[in-house]
GROMACS .gro file of C-alpha atoms in nm:
model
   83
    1UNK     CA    1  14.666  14.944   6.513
    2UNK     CA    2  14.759  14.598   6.582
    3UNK     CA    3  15.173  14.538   6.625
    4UNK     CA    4  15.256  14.152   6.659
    5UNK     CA    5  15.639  14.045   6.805
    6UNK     CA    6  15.875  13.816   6.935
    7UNK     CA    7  16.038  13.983   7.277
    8UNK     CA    8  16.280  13.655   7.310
    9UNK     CA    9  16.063  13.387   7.289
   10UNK     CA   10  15.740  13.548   7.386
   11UNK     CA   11  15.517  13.701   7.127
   12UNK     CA   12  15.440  13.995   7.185
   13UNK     CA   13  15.109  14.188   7.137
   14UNK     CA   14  15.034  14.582   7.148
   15UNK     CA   15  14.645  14.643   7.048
   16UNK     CA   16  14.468  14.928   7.240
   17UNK     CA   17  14.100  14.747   7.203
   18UNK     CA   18  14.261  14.446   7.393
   19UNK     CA   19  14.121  14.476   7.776
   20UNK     CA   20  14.486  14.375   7.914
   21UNK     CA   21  14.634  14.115   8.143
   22UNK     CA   22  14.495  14.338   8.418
   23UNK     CA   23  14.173  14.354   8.362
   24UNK     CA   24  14.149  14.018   8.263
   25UNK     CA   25  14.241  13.894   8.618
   26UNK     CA   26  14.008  14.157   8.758
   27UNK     CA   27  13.728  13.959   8.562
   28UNK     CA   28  13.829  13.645   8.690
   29UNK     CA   29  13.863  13.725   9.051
   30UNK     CA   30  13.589  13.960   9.100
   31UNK     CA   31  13.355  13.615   8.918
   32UNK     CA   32  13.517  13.428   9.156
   33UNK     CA   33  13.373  13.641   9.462
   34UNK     CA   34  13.753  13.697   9.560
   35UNK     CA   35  14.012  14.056   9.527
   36UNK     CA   36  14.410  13.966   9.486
   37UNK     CA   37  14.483  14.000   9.874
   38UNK     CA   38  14.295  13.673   9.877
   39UNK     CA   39  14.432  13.476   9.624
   40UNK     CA   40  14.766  13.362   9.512
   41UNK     CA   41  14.976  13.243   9.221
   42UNK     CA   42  14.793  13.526   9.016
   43UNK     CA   43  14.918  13.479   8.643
   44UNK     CA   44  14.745  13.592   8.324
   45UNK     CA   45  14.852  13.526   7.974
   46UNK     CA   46  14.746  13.617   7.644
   47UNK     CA   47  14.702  13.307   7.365
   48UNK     CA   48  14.510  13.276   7.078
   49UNK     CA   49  14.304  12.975   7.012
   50UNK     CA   50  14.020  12.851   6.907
   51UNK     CA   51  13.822  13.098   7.080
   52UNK     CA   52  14.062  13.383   6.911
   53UNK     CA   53  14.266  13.581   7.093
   54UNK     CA   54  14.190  13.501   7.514
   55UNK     CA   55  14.359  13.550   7.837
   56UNK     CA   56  14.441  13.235   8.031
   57UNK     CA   57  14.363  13.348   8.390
   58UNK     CA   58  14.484  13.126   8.679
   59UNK     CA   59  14.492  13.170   9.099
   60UNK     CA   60  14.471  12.958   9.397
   61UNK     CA   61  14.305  12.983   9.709
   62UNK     CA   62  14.332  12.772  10.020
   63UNK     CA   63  14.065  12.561   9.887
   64UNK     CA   64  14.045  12.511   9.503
   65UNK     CA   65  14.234  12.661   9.198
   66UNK     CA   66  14.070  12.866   8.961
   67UNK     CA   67  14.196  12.860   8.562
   68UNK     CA   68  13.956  13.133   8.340
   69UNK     CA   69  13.990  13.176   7.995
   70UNK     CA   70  13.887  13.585   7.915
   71UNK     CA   71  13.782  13.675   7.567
   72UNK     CA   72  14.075  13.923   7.511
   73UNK     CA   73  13.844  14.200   7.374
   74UNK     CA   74  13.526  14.183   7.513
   75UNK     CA   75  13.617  14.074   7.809
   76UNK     CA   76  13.387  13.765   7.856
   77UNK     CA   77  13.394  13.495   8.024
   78UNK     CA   78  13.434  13.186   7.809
   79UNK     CA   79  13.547  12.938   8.050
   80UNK     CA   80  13.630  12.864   8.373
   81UNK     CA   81  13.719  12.540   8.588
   82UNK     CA   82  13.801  12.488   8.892
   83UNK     CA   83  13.959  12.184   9.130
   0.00000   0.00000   0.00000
């Protein structure tokens, strides 16, 4: 069951076989060798693109930032850059 809204001017999605925003940053950090006490400016966001529907994953560390883009059902890693 797939229910797609507006909650002000955010859509808002509720699927259960998305892996959520949680998991999606989970992905991205544990790729990234790091765990959230490390990190910060943790955001996720779901979008749908190209790709379909993805997480946009971004974090800082004292060195680089990291931006991911999560495939929002499987999970997988379908991009990542970092400067």
């Amino acid at each position: 069951e797939i229910l797609i809204g507006l909650v002000g001017s955010e859509m808002c999605i509720r699927d259960r076989l998305l892996i959520g925003e949680t998991r999606a940053e989970t992905v991205a950090l544990t790729n990234a060798g790091f765990d959230e006490s490390q990190v910060s400016g943790l955001a996720s966001k779901l979008s749908y693109g190209s790709d379909g529907w993805c997480y946009k994953v971004s974090f800082k560390t004292l060195a680089l930032e990291y931006t991911y883009k999560i495939e929002a059902y499987s999970g997988a890693i379908l991009d990542k850059k970092t400067r």
